Tab-separated table of C-alpha atoms in Angstrom:
chain	number	residue	atom	x	y	z
A	1	MET	CA	-14.625	10.352	-19.607
A	2	LYS	CA	-16.268	9.054	-22.763
A	3	ARG	CA	-19.030	7.106	-21.021
A	4	TYR	CA	-20.591	6.885	-17.597
A	5	PRO	CA	-20.166	4.602	-15.955
A	6	PRO	CA	-16.836	3.939	-17.705
A	7	GLN	CA	-16.695	0.584	-19.458
A	8	ARG	CA	-12.935	0.414	-20.118
A	9	ILE	CA	-10.653	1.257	-17.197
A	10	VAL	CA	-6.869	1.081	-16.920
A	11	CYS	CA	-5.412	0.901	-13.387
A	12	LEU	CA	-1.772	1.924	-13.051
A	13	THR	CA	-1.446	0.816	-9.419
A	14	GLU	CA	-2.576	-2.302	-7.594
A	15	GLU	CA	-5.021	-0.923	-5.044
A	16	THR	CA	-7.630	0.272	-7.535
A	17	VAL	CA	-7.417	-3.095	-9.298
A	18	GLU	CA	-8.182	-4.977	-6.076
A	19	THR	CA	-10.965	-2.543	-5.223
A	20	LEU	CA	-12.712	-3.072	-8.551
A	21	TYR	CA	-12.472	-6.855	-8.168
A	22	LEU	CA	-13.910	-6.651	-4.653
A	23	LEU	CA	-16.775	-4.533	-5.962
A	24	GLY	CA	-17.499	-7.098	-8.670
A	25	GLU	CA	-16.649	-4.497	-11.321
A	26	ASP	CA	-13.504	-6.163	-12.677
A	27	ALA	CA	-15.020	-6.684	-16.140
A	28	ARG	CA	-14.403	-2.963	-16.677
A	29	ILE	CA	-10.617	-3.371	-16.268
A	30	VAL	CA	-8.747	-3.558	-19.578
A	31	GLY	CA	-5.183	-2.937	-18.375
A	32	VAL	CA	-3.237	-3.067	-15.111
A	33	SER	CA	0.082	-2.329	-13.464
A	34	GLY	CA	2.697	-5.054	-13.549
A	35	TYR	CA	2.612	-4.943	-9.754
A	36	ALA	CA	-1.046	-6.009	-9.617
A	37	VAL	CA	-1.178	-9.405	-7.900
A	38	ARG	CA	-4.495	-9.330	-5.998
A	39	PRO	CA	-6.514	-11.341	-6.700
A	40	ALA	CA	-4.012	-13.824	-8.123
A	41	ARG	CA	-6.084	-14.362	-11.263
A	42	VAL	CA	-5.510	-10.764	-12.350
A	43	ARG	CA	-2.105	-11.750	-13.740
A	44	ARG	CA	-3.664	-14.090	-16.266
A	45	GLU	CA	-6.826	-12.083	-16.924
A	46	LYS	CA	-5.596	-8.556	-17.578
A	47	PRO	CA	-2.831	-7.158	-19.813
A	48	ARG	CA	-0.005	-5.388	-17.999
A	49	VAL	CA	0.649	-1.888	-19.295
A	50	SER	CA	2.896	-0.197	-16.724
A	51	ALA	CA	5.437	-0.451	-13.958
A	52	PHE	CA	5.093	2.267	-11.309
A	53	THR	CA	6.956	5.285	-12.621
A	54	SER	CA	6.836	4.202	-16.261
A	55	ALA	CA	4.059	3.093	-18.573
A	56	ASP	CA	3.579	1.879	-22.139
A	57	ILE	CA	1.567	4.858	-23.354
A	58	PRO	CA	0.909	3.491	-26.886
A	59	LYS	CA	-0.352	0.215	-25.365
A	60	ILE	CA	-2.667	2.122	-23.022
A	61	LEU	CA	-4.016	4.271	-25.853
A	62	ALA	CA	-4.598	1.166	-27.982
A	63	LEU	CA	-6.898	-0.149	-25.252
A	64	GLU	CA	-9.131	2.919	-25.772
A	65	PRO	CA	-9.829	3.449	-22.065
A	66	ASP	CA	-12.713	5.592	-20.860
A	67	LEU	CA	-10.819	6.252	-17.631
A	68	VAL	CA	-7.331	5.692	-16.206
A	69	PHE	CA	-6.585	5.489	-12.468
A	70	THR	CA	-3.166	6.718	-11.345
A	71	PHE	CA	-1.557	7.283	-7.956
A	72	SER	CA	0.609	10.061	-6.511
A	73	ASP	CA	2.998	12.627	-7.876
A	74	LEU	CA	5.302	9.814	-8.985
A	75	GLN	CA	2.861	9.106	-11.829
A	76	ALA	CA	2.240	12.762	-12.650
A	77	ASP	CA	4.202	12.646	-15.908
A	78	ILE	CA	2.291	9.550	-17.048
A	79	ALA	CA	-1.007	11.216	-16.155
A	80	ALA	CA	-0.057	14.388	-18.023
A	81	GLU	CA	0.855	12.466	-21.162
A	82	LEU	CA	-2.447	10.598	-21.102
A	83	ILE	CA	-4.399	13.805	-20.509
A	84	ARG	CA	-2.649	15.447	-23.463
A	85	ALA	CA	-3.738	12.438	-25.536
A	86	GLY	CA	-7.346	13.127	-24.593
A	87	ILE	CA	-7.761	10.402	-21.956
A	88	ALA	CA	-9.732	10.997	-18.760
A	89	VAL	CA	-7.505	10.428	-15.725
A	90	HIS	CA	-8.287	10.266	-12.020
A	91	ALA	CA	-5.200	10.612	-9.829
A	92	PHE	CA	-5.474	9.278	-6.273
A	93	ASN	CA	-3.083	10.400	-3.551
A	94	GLN	CA	-4.167	8.596	-0.373
A	95	ARG	CA	-1.496	8.315	2.342
A	96	ASP	CA	-3.503	7.313	5.418
A	97	VAL	CA	-6.282	4.936	6.447
A	98	ALA	CA	-8.990	7.571	5.958
A	99	GLY	CA	-7.629	8.169	2.473
A	100	ILE	CA	-7.779	4.453	1.647
A	101	LEU	CA	-11.425	4.319	2.688
A	102	ALA	CA	-12.153	7.460	0.670
A	103	MET	CA	-10.436	5.907	-2.357
A	104	ILE	CA	-12.704	2.862	-2.143
A	105	ARG	CA	-15.802	5.050	-1.966
A	106	THR	CA	-14.579	7.263	-4.837
A	107	VAL	CA	-13.811	4.303	-7.106
A	108	GLY	CA	-17.305	3.005	-6.415
A	109	ALA	CA	-18.873	6.361	-7.252
A	110	LEU	CA	-16.893	6.671	-10.480
A	111	VAL	CA	-18.039	3.276	-11.754
A	112	GLY	CA	-21.666	3.570	-10.651
A	113	ALA	CA	-21.272	1.196	-7.703
A	114	ALA	CA	-21.482	3.670	-4.827
A	115	GLU	CA	-23.671	1.484	-2.619
A	116	LYS	CA	-21.394	-1.532	-2.933
A	117	ALA	CA	-18.353	0.658	-2.220
A	118	GLU	CA	-20.015	2.169	0.845
A	119	ALA	CA	-20.811	-1.297	2.184
A	120	LEU	CA	-17.229	-2.446	1.586
A	121	ALA	CA	-15.750	0.624	3.288
A	122	ARG	CA	-18.077	0.197	6.273
A	123	ARG	CA	-17.000	-3.444	6.653
A	124	TYR	CA	-13.375	-2.315	6.754
A	125	GLU	CA	-14.171	0.400	9.299
A	126	ALA	CA	-15.863	-2.172	11.533
A	127	ARG	CA	-12.926	-4.554	11.114
A	128	LEU	CA	-10.402	-1.885	12.094
A	129	ALA	CA	-12.457	-0.997	15.152
A	130	ASP	CA	-12.715	-4.664	16.203
A	131	ILE	CA	-8.959	-5.173	15.927
A	132	ALA	CA	-8.242	-1.979	17.862
A	133	ARG	CA	-10.619	-3.100	20.628
A	134	ALA	CA	-8.947	-6.508	20.798
A	135	ALA	CA	-5.564	-4.814	21.251
A	136	ALA	CA	-6.792	-2.503	24.010
A	137	GLY	CA	-5.346	-3.311	27.412
A	138	ARG	CA	-2.432	-5.315	26.022
A	139	ALA	CA	1.172	-4.253	26.442
A	140	ARG	CA	2.096	-2.064	23.457
A	141	PRO	CA	5.436	-2.999	21.869
A	142	ARG	CA	7.559	-0.256	20.346
A	143	VAL	CA	7.781	-0.825	16.606
A	144	PHE	CA	10.199	0.274	13.910
A	145	PHE	CA	8.755	-0.242	10.445
A	146	GLU	CA	11.551	-0.371	7.874
A	147	GLU	CA	10.244	0.511	4.414
A	148	TRP	CA	13.685	0.306	2.796
A	149	ASP	CA	17.163	-0.674	3.950
A	150	GLU	CA	19.685	1.427	2.022
A	151	PRO	CA	19.051	4.140	3.058
A	152	LEU	CA	16.811	3.405	6.015
A	153	ILE	CA	13.261	4.654	5.446
A	154	SER	CA	10.597	4.645	8.156
A	155	GLY	CA	6.968	3.657	7.471
A	156	ILE	CA	4.462	5.939	5.740
A	157	GLY	CA	1.196	7.202	7.257
A	158	TRP	CA	-1.176	4.284	6.721
A	159	VAL	CA	1.495	1.835	7.913
A	160	SER	CA	2.038	3.760	11.136
A	161	GLU	CA	-1.724	3.907	11.717
A	162	LEU	CA	-2.106	0.170	11.180
A	163	VAL	CA	0.722	-0.520	13.625
A	164	SER	CA	-1.219	1.506	16.190
A	165	ILE	CA	-4.515	-0.255	15.427
A	166	ALA	CA	-2.737	-3.616	15.791
A	167	GLY	CA	-1.553	-2.654	19.269
A	168	GLY	CA	1.927	-1.219	18.738
A	169	ASP	CA	3.558	2.192	18.937
A	170	ASP	CA	5.537	3.508	15.970
A	171	VAL	CA	8.911	4.727	17.245
A	172	PHE	CA	8.987	7.465	14.594
A	173	PRO	CA	5.385	8.746	14.496
A	174	GLY	CA	6.526	12.216	13.501
A	175	LEU	CA	7.876	10.899	10.202
A	176	ALA	CA	4.737	8.992	9.227
A	177	GLY	CA	3.014	12.103	7.928
A	178	GLU	CA	5.789	12.788	5.425
A	179	LYS	CA	4.551	11.726	2.001
A	180	ALA	CA	7.918	11.495	0.245
A	181	ALA	CA	10.284	8.654	1.099
A	182	LYS	CA	13.210	11.087	1.133
A	183	ASP	CA	11.548	12.855	4.057
A	184	ARG	CA	11.290	9.646	6.084
A	185	LEU	CA	14.992	8.810	6.111
A	186	VAL	CA	16.297	7.586	9.473
A	187	ALA	CA	19.872	7.371	10.706
A	188	PRO	CA	20.773	3.893	12.024
A	189	GLU	CA	21.867	5.341	15.370
A	190	LEU	CA	18.390	6.839	15.863
A	191	VAL	CA	16.868	3.373	15.556
A	192	ILE	CA	19.316	2.130	18.187
A	193	ALA	CA	18.307	4.988	20.468
A	194	ALA	CA	14.592	4.308	19.856
A	195	ALA	CA	15.086	0.714	21.097
A	196	PRO	CA	12.140	-0.917	19.278
A	197	ASP	CA	10.766	-4.176	20.649
A	198	VAL	CA	9.772	-5.304	17.157
A	199	ILE	CA	11.207	-4.509	13.730
A	200	LEU	CA	8.810	-4.930	10.826
A	201	ALA	CA	10.465	-4.737	7.424
A	202	SER	CA	9.054	-4.503	3.923
A	203	TRP	CA	11.507	-3.804	1.128
A	204	CYS	CA	9.467	-3.202	-2.015
A	205	GLY	CA	10.532	-5.653	-4.714
A	206	LYS	CA	13.286	-7.159	-2.576
A	207	LYS	CA	13.237	-9.988	-0.023
A	208	VAL	CA	13.956	-8.886	3.529
A	209	ARG	CA	17.043	-10.434	5.106
A	210	PRO	CA	16.649	-10.390	8.901
A	211	GLU	CA	20.239	-11.520	9.410
A	212	LYS	CA	21.448	-8.478	7.486
A	213	ILE	CA	19.380	-6.200	9.728
A	214	ALA	CA	20.687	-7.926	12.872
A	215	ALA	CA	24.304	-7.571	11.716
A	216	ARG	CA	24.248	-3.774	11.474
A	217	PRO	CA	26.826	-2.123	13.735
A	218	GLY	CA	25.417	-1.495	17.202
A	219	TRP	CA	22.029	-3.041	16.442
A	220	GLN	CA	22.696	-6.092	18.603
A	221	GLU	CA	21.641	-4.024	21.623
A	222	ILE	CA	18.196	-3.269	20.141
A	223	PRO	CA	15.545	-5.355	21.968
A	224	ALA	CA	13.973	-6.509	18.678
A	225	VAL	CA	17.329	-7.811	17.443
A	226	ARG	CA	18.312	-9.321	20.793
A	227	ASP	CA	14.980	-11.160	21.032
A	228	GLY	CA	14.810	-12.225	17.385
A	229	ARG	CA	11.709	-10.168	16.626
A	230	ILE	CA	12.525	-9.037	13.092
A	231	VAL	CA	9.560	-9.844	10.843
A	232	GLU	CA	9.073	-9.352	7.119
A	233	ILE	CA	5.698	-8.030	5.961
A	234	LYS	CA	5.386	-8.768	2.240
A	235	SER	CA	5.285	-5.487	0.328
A	236	PRO	CA	2.136	-6.292	-1.730
A	237	LEU	CA	0.287	-6.650	1.586
A	238	ILE	CA	1.308	-3.396	3.236
A	239	LEU	CA	2.929	-0.923	0.857
A	240	GLN	CA	-0.138	-0.562	-1.391
A	241	PRO	CA	-2.613	1.927	0.132
A	242	GLY	CA	-5.680	-0.162	-0.516
A	243	PRO	CA	-7.711	-3.159	0.652
A	244	ALA	CA	-4.671	-5.427	1.071
A	245	ALA	CA	-3.230	-3.181	3.772
A	246	LEU	CA	-6.515	-3.159	5.702
A	247	THR	CA	-6.856	-6.955	5.598
A	248	ASP	CA	-3.863	-9.261	5.113
A	249	GLY	CA	-1.353	-6.492	5.831
A	250	LEU	CA	-2.968	-5.590	9.142
A	251	ASP	CA	-3.336	-9.274	10.054
A	252	ALA	CA	0.385	-9.785	9.433
A	253	ILE	CA	1.207	-6.869	11.742
A	254	VAL	CA	-1.108	-8.246	14.459
A	255	ALA	CA	0.563	-11.647	14.231
A	256	ALA	CA	4.036	-10.115	14.412
A	257	LEU	CA	3.197	-8.038	17.488
A	258	ARG	CA	1.704	-11.016	19.318
A	259	GLY	CA	4.440	-13.430	18.289
């Protein structure tokens, strides 16, 4: 890192972008992922320099960043190339709610806004606790969260936790701890056997088609299909392990489970 706190930050995933805006530190951002959509004004305020597994390295270097935020092993090659070019990189790898809260606190510490980050994280912790208390005592629907359709992929850790906080029970809790999507593959017949009451679907970059889900062979006997409880959760709200998941994403799950 050339300066502390860093004055020029590039964020290669959405959740660190939203966190910096929420902390009032968005003036430090000089480049963002093309998937950054929160807040909406980010798309007109900040230059886009990457997708998820690819990035415009020369464009990033031209921005002369003091620090670049990356996420997960899927951006490891990008991170390595930037490090070889002499750029300071912080790679996050949060996969659960505790990790999201830690990410918020770490971003705050790295930009000299630790107190603001602590206050933000504590507000989220209180919010999660309030929602969990509100769900206590209610009937808990069985939930299948479909992260992708071909092949079927079950929800990752933070998604499963948020389903539980919202008052539901993930039908494949044992898969939620698997970080890689390939390790969360589910056979269609296992979903039939699990008999979820609600199907939540979020296909990253692709609109969910409930009628396509309902038409799968044998799925007509699933309670969620029979009762018309197939609900799309927009991927920017739930598949980014950051503030969006703890706010609008969680609210969408609560609404779906009560609907």
